[in-house]
Amino acid sequence: QTLSLRMNTIDTEAIDSLFEHLDILGLESLILEFYGGSAGVNRRWRLKNGAMLKSVTVFALDWDCKILLDSTMDENLQTLLQCMPALKGLYIDANWISPQTISLLTLAPSNSENVVNNLCPKIELLTLHHGPFNAEHEMPSRDIVSLISSRFRPPQENQEGAELSGLKRLDVRLRGPKNVEMDLESMDTLHSYIKQGFVLNVSNNI
Protein backbone atom coordinates (compact mmCIF):
# COMPACT_ATOMS: atom_id res chain seq x y z
CA GLN A 1 0.00 0.00 0.00
CA THR A 2 1.04 3.61 -0.64
CA LEU A 3 0.33 6.71 1.43
CA SER A 4 0.83 10.08 -0.31
CA LEU A 5 0.45 13.35 1.62
CA ARG A 6 0.77 16.89 0.27
CA MET A 7 0.83 19.53 2.98
CA ASN A 8 1.45 23.23 3.50
CA THR A 9 4.46 23.80 5.74
CA ILE A 10 2.31 25.81 8.15
CA ASP A 11 0.55 22.53 8.96
CA THR A 12 3.64 20.45 9.69
CA GLU A 13 2.43 19.81 13.25
CA ALA A 14 -0.27 17.64 11.68
CA ILE A 15 2.45 15.08 10.94
CA ASP A 16 2.60 14.14 14.61
CA SER A 17 -1.12 13.47 14.99
CA LEU A 18 -1.48 11.83 11.55
CA PHE A 19 1.06 9.14 12.25
CA GLU A 20 -0.26 8.74 15.78
CA HIS A 21 -3.83 8.02 14.72
CA LEU A 22 -3.49 6.43 11.27
CA ASP A 23 -3.18 2.67 11.27
CA ILE A 24 -2.30 1.28 7.84
CA LEU A 25 -1.23 -2.35 7.92
CA GLY A 26 1.42 -3.33 5.43
CA LEU A 27 2.28 0.24 4.37
CA GLU A 28 5.10 -0.08 1.80
CA SER A 29 5.48 3.36 0.24
CA LEU A 30 5.30 6.79 1.87
CA ILE A 31 5.37 10.06 -0.10
CA LEU A 32 5.51 13.37 1.79
CA GLU A 33 5.35 16.60 -0.18
CA PHE A 34 5.53 20.02 1.48
CA TYR A 35 4.91 23.40 -0.13
CA GLY A 36 4.40 26.99 0.97
CA GLY A 37 6.43 29.54 2.89
CA SER A 38 8.74 29.37 5.86
CA ALA A 39 6.02 29.34 8.55
CA GLY A 40 6.15 26.25 10.68
CA VAL A 41 9.18 24.70 9.04
CA ASN A 42 11.53 25.04 11.98
CA ARG A 43 9.50 23.00 14.45
CA ARG A 44 10.53 19.51 15.42
CA TRP A 45 8.31 16.56 14.66
CA ARG A 46 7.51 14.47 17.72
CA LEU A 47 6.16 11.12 16.61
CA LYS A 48 4.57 9.27 19.50
CA ASN A 49 3.75 6.25 17.36
CA GLY A 50 5.70 5.40 14.23
CA ALA A 51 4.72 1.74 14.28
CA MET A 52 2.87 1.91 10.97
CA LEU A 53 6.10 3.01 9.26
CA LYS A 54 8.09 -0.09 10.19
CA SER A 55 7.02 -1.89 6.98
CA VAL A 56 7.83 1.04 4.65
CA THR A 57 10.39 0.08 2.00
CA VAL A 58 10.21 3.25 -0.15
CA PHE A 59 10.15 6.80 1.24
CA ALA A 60 10.06 9.98 -0.85
CA LEU A 61 10.34 13.45 0.72
CA ASP A 62 9.76 16.47 -1.53
CA TRP A 63 10.36 19.83 0.17
CA ASP A 64 9.26 22.53 -2.29
CA CYS A 65 9.63 25.61 -0.14
CA LYS A 66 12.26 27.93 1.25
CA ILE A 67 13.79 27.20 4.63
CA LEU A 68 16.59 28.72 6.65
CA LEU A 69 19.32 26.15 7.11
CA ASP A 70 19.61 24.73 10.62
CA SER A 71 19.60 21.28 12.15
CA THR A 72 15.82 21.02 12.54
CA MET A 73 15.02 19.21 9.30
CA ASP A 74 17.88 16.75 9.68
CA GLU A 75 16.53 15.94 13.13
CA ASN A 76 13.04 15.53 11.69
CA LEU A 77 14.41 13.27 8.96
CA GLN A 78 16.16 11.21 11.62
CA THR A 79 12.91 10.91 13.59
CA LEU A 80 11.14 9.46 10.53
CA LEU A 81 13.93 7.15 9.41
CA GLN A 82 14.25 5.64 12.88
CA CYS A 83 10.75 4.27 12.30
CA MET A 84 11.67 2.65 8.94
CA PRO A 85 14.07 -0.26 9.54
CA ALA A 86 12.91 -2.03 6.34
CA LEU A 87 13.61 0.95 4.05
CA LYS A 88 15.30 0.08 0.74
CA GLY A 89 14.65 3.19 -1.36
CA LEU A 90 15.08 6.77 -0.09
CA TYR A 91 14.41 9.84 -2.26
CA ILE A 92 14.92 13.35 -0.89
CA ASP A 93 14.38 16.55 -2.89
CA ALA A 94 15.03 19.49 -0.55
CA ASN A 95 17.02 22.70 -0.26
CA TRP A 96 18.25 21.84 3.24
CA ILE A 97 20.40 18.87 2.24
CA SER A 98 23.86 19.54 3.69
CA PRO A 99 27.00 17.71 4.86
CA GLN A 100 25.08 17.08 8.09
CA THR A 101 22.42 15.23 6.10
CA ILE A 102 25.12 13.11 4.45
CA SER A 103 26.63 12.37 7.86
CA LEU A 104 23.22 11.35 9.20
CA LEU A 105 22.88 8.78 6.40
CA THR A 106 26.43 7.44 6.79
CA LEU A 107 26.63 4.19 8.73
CA ALA A 108 29.02 3.75 11.63
CA PRO A 109 31.25 0.63 11.51
CA SER A 110 29.80 -2.49 13.11
CA ASN A 111 32.45 -2.40 15.82
CA SER A 112 31.70 1.21 16.73
CA GLU A 113 29.70 2.25 19.79
CA ASN A 114 27.73 4.54 17.44
CA VAL A 115 26.33 1.59 15.49
CA VAL A 116 23.12 1.88 17.54
CA ASN A 117 22.47 5.20 15.79
CA ASN A 118 22.67 3.75 12.28
CA LEU A 119 19.61 4.51 10.17
CA CYS A 120 18.02 2.20 7.61
CA PRO A 121 20.93 -0.19 6.96
CA LYS A 122 18.98 -1.96 4.19
CA ILE A 123 18.91 1.03 1.81
CA GLU A 124 19.81 -0.02 -1.73
CA LEU A 125 18.75 3.03 -3.75
CA LEU A 126 19.44 6.60 -2.56
CA THR A 127 18.56 9.82 -4.35
CA LEU A 128 19.51 13.28 -3.07
CA HIS A 129 18.27 16.30 -5.03
CA HIS A 130 19.50 19.59 -3.61
CA GLY A 131 16.87 22.34 -4.01
CA PRO A 132 17.60 25.80 -5.45
CA PHE A 133 17.13 28.08 -2.46
CA ASN A 134 20.40 27.42 -0.68
CA ALA A 135 22.27 26.13 -3.71
CA GLU A 136 25.52 27.73 -2.59
CA HIS A 137 25.81 24.95 -0.02
CA GLU A 138 28.67 22.71 -1.15
CA MET A 139 28.59 18.93 -1.12
CA PRO A 140 32.12 17.74 -0.23
CA SER A 141 33.21 14.71 -2.23
CA ARG A 142 34.82 13.07 0.81
CA ASP A 143 31.47 13.09 2.60
CA ILE A 144 29.81 11.38 -0.36
CA VAL A 145 32.58 8.79 -0.56
CA SER A 146 32.24 8.11 3.18
CA LEU A 147 28.49 7.60 2.74
CA ILE A 148 29.01 5.14 -0.11
CA SER A 149 31.85 3.32 1.65
CA SER A 150 29.72 2.79 4.74
CA ARG A 151 26.85 1.23 2.79
CA PHE A 152 28.33 -0.44 -0.30
CA ARG A 153 28.95 -4.18 -0.02
CA PRO A 154 30.95 -5.56 -2.99
CA PRO A 155 30.24 -9.10 -4.20
CA GLN A 156 32.45 -11.79 -2.72
CA GLU A 157 35.38 -12.50 -5.02
CA ASN A 158 34.92 -16.23 -4.67
CA GLN A 159 31.22 -16.12 -5.54
CA GLU A 160 30.91 -15.58 -9.25
CA GLY A 161 27.73 -13.77 -10.21
CA ALA A 162 26.88 -12.86 -6.62
CA GLU A 163 24.46 -9.94 -6.32
CA LEU A 164 25.39 -6.73 -4.55
CA SER A 165 24.10 -6.17 -1.05
CA GLY A 166 23.79 -2.85 0.70
CA LEU A 167 23.74 0.38 -1.30
CA LYS A 168 23.63 -0.27 -5.05
CA ARG A 169 22.96 3.17 -6.53
CA LEU A 170 23.36 6.82 -5.53
CA ASP A 171 21.96 9.75 -7.51
CA VAL A 172 23.04 13.25 -6.50
CA ARG A 173 21.62 16.31 -8.27
CA LEU A 174 22.58 19.86 -7.36
CA ARG A 175 20.58 22.85 -8.54
CA GLY A 176 22.75 25.92 -8.46
CA PRO A 177 26.24 27.16 -9.32
CA LYS A 178 28.13 24.64 -7.18
CA ASN A 179 29.38 21.23 -8.29
CA VAL A 180 30.68 18.30 -6.31
CA GLU A 181 34.43 18.82 -6.48
CA MET A 182 36.15 15.44 -6.69
CA ASP A 183 39.70 15.08 -5.44
CA LEU A 184 41.92 12.35 -6.88
CA GLU A 185 41.63 10.06 -3.87
CA SER A 186 37.84 10.25 -4.00
CA MET A 187 37.82 9.56 -7.73
CA ASP A 188 40.04 6.49 -7.30
CA THR A 189 37.82 5.11 -4.54
CA LEU A 190 34.62 5.67 -6.50
CA HIS A 191 36.16 4.16 -9.62
CA SER A 192 36.94 0.97 -7.71
CA TYR A 193 33.33 0.75 -6.50
CA ILE A 194 31.94 1.36 -9.98
CA LYS A 195 34.13 -1.42 -11.37
CA GLN A 196 32.48 -3.72 -8.83
CA GLY A 197 28.99 -2.80 -10.01
CA PHE A 198 28.07 0.29 -8.02
CA VAL A 199 26.07 2.96 -9.89
CA LEU A 200 26.78 6.65 -9.23
CA ASN A 201 25.14 9.58 -10.98
CA VAL A 202 26.16 13.15 -10.12
CA SER A 203 24.59 16.03 -12.04
CA ASN A 204 24.30 19.79 -11.76
CA ASN A 205 21.35 21.86 -12.96
CA ILE A 206 21.73 25.62 -12.88
PDB file of C-alpha atoms in Angstrom:
ATOM      1  CA  GLN A   1       0.000   0.000   0.000  1.00  0.00           C
ATOM      2  CA  THR A   2       1.042   3.610  -0.644  1.00  0.00           C
ATOM      3  CA  LEU A   3       0.331   6.715   1.425  1.00  0.00           C
ATOM      4  CA  SER A   4       0.830  10.075  -0.306  1.00  0.00           C
ATOM      5  CA  LEU A   5       0.449  13.348   1.621  1.00  0.00           C
ATOM      6  CA  ARG A   6       0.771  16.893   0.265  1.00  0.00           C
ATOM      7  CA  MET A   7       0.828  19.533   2.981  1.00  0.00           C
ATOM      8  CA  ASN A   8       1.451  23.235   3.501  1.00  0.00           C
ATOM      9  CA  THR A   9       4.459  23.801   5.740  1.00  0.00           C
ATOM     10  CA  ILE A  10       2.305  25.813   8.151  1.00  0.00           C
ATOM     11  CA  ASP A  11       0.546  22.535   8.962  1.00  0.00           C
ATOM     12  CA  THR A  12       3.643  20.453   9.690  1.00  0.00           C
ATOM     13  CA  GLU A  13       2.430  19.815  13.246  1.00  0.00           C
ATOM     14  CA  ALA A  14      -0.269  17.640  11.683  1.00  0.00           C
ATOM     15  CA  ILE A  15       2.450  15.077  10.938  1.00  0.00           C
ATOM     16  CA  ASP A  16       2.595  14.144  14.607  1.00  0.00           C
ATOM     17  CA  SER A  17      -1.125  13.467  14.989  1.00  0.00           C
ATOM     18  CA  LEU A  18      -1.479  11.833  11.549  1.00  0.00           C
ATOM     19  CA  PHE A  19       1.057   9.140  12.254  1.00  0.00           C
ATOM     20  CA  GLU A  20      -0.259   8.739  15.777  1.00  0.00           C
ATOM     21  CA  HIS A  21      -3.830   8.022  14.717  1.00  0.00           C
ATOM     22  CA  LEU A  22      -3.486   6.434  11.269  1.00  0.00           C
ATOM     23  CA  ASP A  23      -3.175   2.673  11.271  1.00  0.00           C
ATOM     24  CA  ILE A  24      -2.297   1.279   7.841  1.00  0.00           C
ATOM     25  CA  LEU A  25      -1.233  -2.348   7.922  1.00  0.00           C
ATOM     26  CA  GLY A  26       1.421  -3.331   5.427  1.00  0.00           C
ATOM     27  CA  LEU A  27       2.275   0.235   4.365  1.00  0.00           C
ATOM     28  CA  GLU A  28       5.099  -0.084   1.804  1.00  0.00           C
ATOM     29  CA  SER A  29       5.481   3.358   0.236  1.00  0.00           C
ATOM     30  CA  LEU A  30       5.300   6.791   1.866  1.00  0.00           C
ATOM     31  CA  ILE A  31       5.372  10.058  -0.097  1.00  0.00           C
ATOM     32  CA  LEU A  32       5.512  13.366   1.785  1.00  0.00           C
ATOM     33  CA  GLU A  33       5.346  16.605  -0.180  1.00  0.00           C
ATOM     34  CA  PHE A  34       5.533  20.016   1.476  1.00  0.00           C
ATOM     35  CA  TYR A  35       4.907  23.396  -0.129  1.00  0.00           C
ATOM     36  CA  GLY A  36       4.404  26.990   0.965  1.00  0.00           C
ATOM     37  CA  GLY A  37       6.429  29.542   2.894  1.00  0.00           C
ATOM     38  CA  SER A  38       8.736  29.374   5.864  1.00  0.00           C
ATOM     39  CA  ALA A  39       6.021  29.343   8.546  1.00  0.00           C
ATOM     40  CA  GLY A  40       6.146  26.248  10.680  1.00  0.00           C
ATOM     41  CA  VAL A  41       9.175  24.699   9.036  1.00  0.00           C
ATOM     42  CA  ASN A  42      11.534  25.042  11.982  1.00  0.00           C
ATOM     43  CA  ARG A  43       9.495  23.001  14.451  1.00  0.00           C
ATOM     44  CA  ARG A  44      10.534  19.508  15.422  1.00  0.00           C
ATOM     45  CA  TRP A  45       8.313  16.562  14.660  1.00  0.00           C
ATOM     46  CA  ARG A  46       7.507  14.470  17.716  1.00  0.00           C
ATOM     47  CA  LEU A  47       6.163  11.118  16.615  1.00  0.00           C
ATOM     48  CA  LYS A  48       4.573   9.269  19.496  1.00  0.00           C
ATOM     49  CA  ASN A  49       3.753   6.250  17.362  1.00  0.00           C
ATOM     50  CA  GLY A  50       5.703   5.403  14.227  1.00  0.00           C
ATOM     51  CA  ALA A  51       4.717   1.737  14.279  1.00  0.00           C
ATOM     52  CA  MET A  52       2.870   1.908  10.971  1.00  0.00           C
ATOM     53  CA  LEU A  53       6.104   3.013   9.263  1.00  0.00           C
ATOM     54  CA  LYS A  54       8.088  -0.090  10.190  1.00  0.00           C
ATOM     55  CA  SER A  55       7.022  -1.889   6.982  1.00  0.00           C
ATOM     56  CA  VAL A  56       7.829   1.040   4.650  1.00  0.00           C
ATOM     57  CA  THR A  57      10.386   0.079   1.996  1.00  0.00           C
ATOM     58  CA  VAL A  58      10.209   3.252  -0.146  1.00  0.00           C
ATOM     59  CA  PHE A  59      10.152   6.795   1.239  1.00  0.00           C
ATOM     60  CA  ALA A  60      10.058   9.983  -0.847  1.00  0.00           C
ATOM     61  CA  LEU A  61      10.338  13.448   0.720  1.00  0.00           C
ATOM     62  CA  ASP A  62       9.760  16.470  -1.532  1.00  0.00           C
ATOM     63  CA  TRP A  63      10.356  19.826   0.170  1.00  0.00           C
ATOM     64  CA  ASP A  64       9.260  22.526  -2.287  1.00  0.00           C
ATOM     65  CA  CYS A  65       9.629  25.609  -0.137  1.00  0.00           C
ATOM     66  CA  LYS A  66      12.259  27.931   1.254  1.00  0.00           C
ATOM     67  CA  ILE A  67      13.795  27.198   4.629  1.00  0.00           C
ATOM     68  CA  LEU A  68      16.593  28.720   6.646  1.00  0.00           C
ATOM     69  CA  LEU A  69      19.319  26.146   7.109  1.00  0.00           C
ATOM     70  CA  ASP A  70      19.606  24.734  10.616  1.00  0.00           C
ATOM     71  CA  SER A  71      19.600  21.284  12.154  1.00  0.00           C
ATOM     72  CA  THR A  72      15.821  21.015  12.538  1.00  0.00           C
ATOM     73  CA  MET A  73      15.023  19.214   9.299  1.00  0.00           C
ATOM     74  CA  ASP A  74      17.885  16.753   9.681  1.00  0.00           C
ATOM     75  CA  GLU A  75      16.533  15.940  13.129  1.00  0.00           C
ATOM     76  CA  ASN A  76      13.039  15.528  11.692  1.00  0.00           C
ATOM     77  CA  LEU A  77      14.410  13.266   8.964  1.00  0.00           C
ATOM     78  CA  GLN A  78      16.157  11.206  11.616  1.00  0.00           C
ATOM     79  CA  THR A  79      12.906  10.914  13.589  1.00  0.00           C
ATOM     80  CA  LEU A  80      11.142   9.463  10.533  1.00  0.00           C
ATOM     81  CA  LEU A  81      13.935   7.155   9.409  1.00  0.00           C
ATOM     82  CA  GLN A  82      14.253   5.642  12.875  1.00  0.00           C
ATOM     83  CA  CYS A  83      10.747   4.270  12.300  1.00  0.00           C
ATOM     84  CA  MET A  84      11.671   2.651   8.938  1.00  0.00           C
ATOM     85  CA  PRO A  85      14.070  -0.261   9.539  1.00  0.00           C
ATOM     86  CA  ALA A  86      12.913  -2.030   6.345  1.00  0.00           C
ATOM     87  CA  LEU A  87      13.606   0.947   4.049  1.00  0.00           C
ATOM     88  CA  LYS A  88      15.302   0.085   0.738  1.00  0.00           C
ATOM     89  CA  GLY A  89      14.650   3.190  -1.364  1.00  0.00           C
ATOM     90  CA  LEU A  90      15.084   6.772  -0.089  1.00  0.00           C
ATOM     91  CA  TYR A  91      14.406   9.841  -2.258  1.00  0.00           C
ATOM     92  CA  ILE A  92      14.924  13.348  -0.892  1.00  0.00           C
ATOM     93  CA  ASP A  93      14.382  16.549  -2.886  1.00  0.00           C
ATOM     94  CA  ALA A  94      15.026  19.486  -0.551  1.00  0.00           C
ATOM     95  CA  ASN A  95      17.021  22.702  -0.258  1.00  0.00           C
ATOM     96  CA  TRP A  96      18.250  21.842   3.241  1.00  0.00           C
ATOM     97  CA  ILE A  97      20.404  18.873   2.239  1.00  0.00           C
ATOM     98  CA  SER A  98      23.860  19.535   3.688  1.00  0.00           C
ATOM     99  CA  PRO A  99      26.997  17.709   4.858  1.00  0.00           C
ATOM    100  CA  GLN A 100      25.078  17.081   8.089  1.00  0.00           C
ATOM    101  CA  THR A 101      22.418  15.229   6.103  1.00  0.00           C
ATOM    102  CA  ILE A 102      25.117  13.115   4.447  1.00  0.00           C
ATOM    103  CA  SER A 103      26.631  12.370   7.858  1.00  0.00           C
ATOM    104  CA  LEU A 104      23.217  11.353   9.196  1.00  0.00           C
ATOM    105  CA  LEU A 105      22.876   8.781   6.397  1.00  0.00           C
ATOM    106  CA  THR A 106      26.426   7.441   6.789  1.00  0.00           C
ATOM    107  CA  LEU A 107      26.627   4.189   8.730  1.00  0.00           C
ATOM    108  CA  ALA A 108      29.017   3.754  11.632  1.00  0.00           C
ATOM    109  CA  PRO A 109      31.251   0.626  11.512  1.00  0.00           C
ATOM    110  CA  SER A 110      29.797  -2.490  13.108  1.00  0.00           C
ATOM    111  CA  ASN A 111      32.454  -2.398  15.821  1.00  0.00           C
ATOM    112  CA  SER A 112      31.700   1.214  16.733  1.00  0.00           C
ATOM    113  CA  GLU A 113      29.696   2.246  19.789  1.00  0.00           C
ATOM    114  CA  ASN A 114      27.729   4.538  17.442  1.00  0.00           C
ATOM    115  CA  VAL A 115      26.329   1.592  15.493  1.00  0.00           C
ATOM    116  CA  VAL A 116      23.124   1.880  17.543  1.00  0.00           C
ATOM    117  CA  ASN A 117      22.466   5.197  15.791  1.00  0.00           C
ATOM    118  CA  ASN A 118      22.667   3.746  12.280  1.00  0.00           C
ATOM    119  CA  LEU A 119      19.609   4.511  10.172  1.00  0.00           C
ATOM    120  CA  CYS A 120      18.021   2.198   7.611  1.00  0.00           C
ATOM    121  CA  PRO A 121      20.934  -0.186   6.958  1.00  0.00           C
ATOM    122  CA  LYS A 122      18.982  -1.960   4.194  1.00  0.00           C
ATOM    123  CA  ILE A 123      18.906   1.034   1.814  1.00  0.00           C
ATOM    124  CA  GLU A 124      19.808  -0.020  -1.735  1.00  0.00           C
ATOM    125  CA  LEU A 125      18.750   3.034  -3.752  1.00  0.00           C
ATOM    126  CA  LEU A 126      19.436   6.595  -2.555  1.00  0.00           C
ATOM    127  CA  THR A 127      18.560   9.822  -4.352  1.00  0.00           C
ATOM    128  CA  LEU A 128      19.513  13.283  -3.067  1.00  0.00           C
ATOM    129  CA  HIS A 129      18.266  16.299  -5.029  1.00  0.00           C
ATOM    130  CA  HIS A 130      19.497  19.594  -3.614  1.00  0.00           C
ATOM    131  CA  GLY A 131      16.867  22.345  -4.014  1.00  0.00           C
ATOM    132  CA  PRO A 132      17.596  25.798  -5.453  1.00  0.00           C
ATOM    133  CA  PHE A 133      17.125  28.084  -2.463  1.00  0.00           C
ATOM    134  CA  ASN A 134      20.404  27.417  -0.685  1.00  0.00           C
ATOM    135  CA  ALA A 135      22.269  26.133  -3.708  1.00  0.00           C
ATOM    136  CA  GLU A 136      25.518  27.730  -2.586  1.00  0.00           C
ATOM    137  CA  HIS A 137      25.814  24.950  -0.020  1.00  0.00           C
ATOM    138  CA  GLU A 138      28.669  22.712  -1.153  1.00  0.00           C
ATOM    139  CA  MET A 139      28.592  18.926  -1.123  1.00  0.00           C
ATOM    140  CA  PRO A 140      32.122  17.743  -0.232  1.00  0.00           C
ATOM    141  CA  SER A 141      33.207  14.710  -2.229  1.00  0.00           C
ATOM    142  CA  ARG A 142      34.821  13.075   0.807  1.00  0.00           C
ATOM    143  CA  ASP A 143      31.468  13.086   2.603  1.00  0.00           C
ATOM    144  CA  ILE A 144      29.810  11.385  -0.356  1.00  0.00           C
ATOM    145  CA  VAL A 145      32.584   8.788  -0.561  1.00  0.00           C
ATOM    146  CA  SER A 146      32.243   8.112   3.181  1.00  0.00           C
ATOM    147  CA  LEU A 147      28.493   7.605   2.741  1.00  0.00           C
ATOM    148  CA  ILE A 148      29.007   5.136  -0.109  1.00  0.00           C
ATOM    149  CA  SER A 149      31.848   3.325   1.646  1.00  0.00           C
ATOM    150  CA  SER A 150      29.720   2.793   4.742  1.00  0.00           C
ATOM    151  CA  ARG A 151      26.851   1.232   2.791  1.00  0.00           C
ATOM    152  CA  PHE A 152      28.332  -0.437  -0.297  1.00  0.00           C
ATOM    153  CA  ARG A 153      28.953  -4.177  -0.018  1.00  0.00           C
ATOM    154  CA  PRO A 154      30.950  -5.559  -2.989  1.00  0.00           C
ATOM    155  CA  PRO A 155      30.239  -9.096  -4.202  1.00  0.00           C
ATOM    156  CA  GLN A 156      32.446 -11.786  -2.722  1.00  0.00           C
ATOM    157  CA  GLU A 157      35.385 -12.495  -5.016  1.00  0.00           C
ATOM    158  CA  ASN A 158      34.916 -16.234  -4.672  1.00  0.00           C
ATOM    159  CA  GLN A 159      31.224 -16.116  -5.544  1.00  0.00           C
ATOM    160  CA  GLU A 160      30.909 -15.579  -9.254  1.00  0.00           C
ATOM    161  CA  GLY A 161      27.733 -13.765 -10.213  1.00  0.00           C
ATOM    162  CA  ALA A 162      26.880 -12.859  -6.618  1.00  0.00           C
ATOM    163  CA  GLU A 163      24.463  -9.940  -6.319  1.00  0.00           C
ATOM    164  CA  LEU A 164      25.392  -6.726  -4.547  1.00  0.00           C
ATOM    165  CA  SER A 165      24.096  -6.171  -1.048  1.00  0.00           C
ATOM    166  CA  GLY A 166      23.791  -2.849   0.701  1.00  0.00           C
ATOM    167  CA  LEU A 167      23.736   0.383  -1.302  1.00  0.00           C
ATOM    168  CA  LYS A 168      23.632  -0.269  -5.053  1.00  0.00           C
ATOM    169  CA  ARG A 169      22.959   3.169  -6.528  1.00  0.00           C
ATOM    170  CA  LEU A 170      23.356   6.818  -5.529  1.00  0.00           C
ATOM    171  CA  ASP A 171      21.960   9.751  -7.508  1.00  0.00           C
ATOM    172  CA  VAL A 172      23.041  13.249  -6.500  1.00  0.00           C
ATOM    173  CA  ARG A 173      21.617  16.311  -8.272  1.00  0.00           C
ATOM    174  CA  LEU A 174      22.583  19.857  -7.365  1.00  0.00           C
ATOM    175  CA  ARG A 175      20.576  22.851  -8.541  1.00  0.00           C
ATOM    176  CA  GLY A 176      22.745  25.922  -8.460  1.00  0.00           C
ATOM    177  CA  PRO A 177      26.236  27.159  -9.315  1.00  0.00           C
ATOM    178  CA  LYS A 178      28.135  24.637  -7.183  1.00  0.00           C
ATOM    179  CA  ASN A 179      29.379  21.231  -8.287  1.00  0.00           C
ATOM    180  CA  VAL A 180      30.679  18.301  -6.314  1.00  0.00           C
ATOM    181  CA  GLU A 181      34.425  18.825  -6.475  1.00  0.00           C
ATOM    182  CA  MET A 182      36.149  15.442  -6.687  1.00  0.00           C
ATOM    183  CA  ASP A 183      39.704  15.077  -5.437  1.00  0.00           C
ATOM    184  CA  LEU A 184      41.924  12.346  -6.885  1.00  0.00           C
ATOM    185  CA  GLU A 185      41.629  10.058  -3.869  1.00  0.00           C
ATOM    186  CA  SER A 186      37.837  10.246  -3.997  1.00  0.00           C
ATOM    187  CA  MET A 187      37.815   9.561  -7.734  1.00  0.00           C
ATOM    188  CA  ASP A 188      40.036   6.491  -7.299  1.00  0.00           C
ATOM    189  CA  THR A 189      37.822   5.105  -4.536  1.00  0.00           C
ATOM    190  CA  LEU A 190      34.620   5.674  -6.505  1.00  0.00           C
ATOM    191  CA  HIS A 191      36.162   4.164  -9.623  1.00  0.00           C
ATOM    192  CA  SER A 192      36.935   0.973  -7.710  1.00  0.00           C
ATOM    193  CA  TYR A 193      33.330   0.754  -6.500  1.00  0.00           C
ATOM    194  CA  ILE A 194      31.944   1.364  -9.979  1.00  0.00           C
ATOM    195  CA  LYS A 195      34.133  -1.420 -11.372  1.00  0.00           C
ATOM    196  CA  GLN A 196      32.483  -3.715  -8.834  1.00  0.00           C
ATOM    197  CA  GLY A 197      28.990  -2.804 -10.009  1.00  0.00           C
ATOM    198  CA  PHE A 198      28.070   0.285  -8.019  1.00  0.00           C
ATOM    199  CA  VAL A 199      26.069   2.958  -9.894  1.00  0.00           C
ATOM    200  CA  LEU A 200      26.777   6.645  -9.226  1.00  0.00           C
ATOM    201  CA  ASN A 201      25.141   9.584 -10.981  1.00  0.00           C
ATOM    202  CA  VAL A 202      26.159  13.154 -10.118  1.00  0.00           C
ATOM    203  CA  SER A 203      24.586  16.025 -12.044  1.00  0.00           C
ATOM    204  CA  ASN A 204      24.304  19.791 -11.760  1.00  0.00           C
ATOM    205  CA  ASN A 205      21.349  21.856 -12.958  1.00  0.00           C
ATOM    206  CA  ILE A 206      21.727  25.621 -12.876  1.00  0.00           C
TER     207      ILE A 206
END
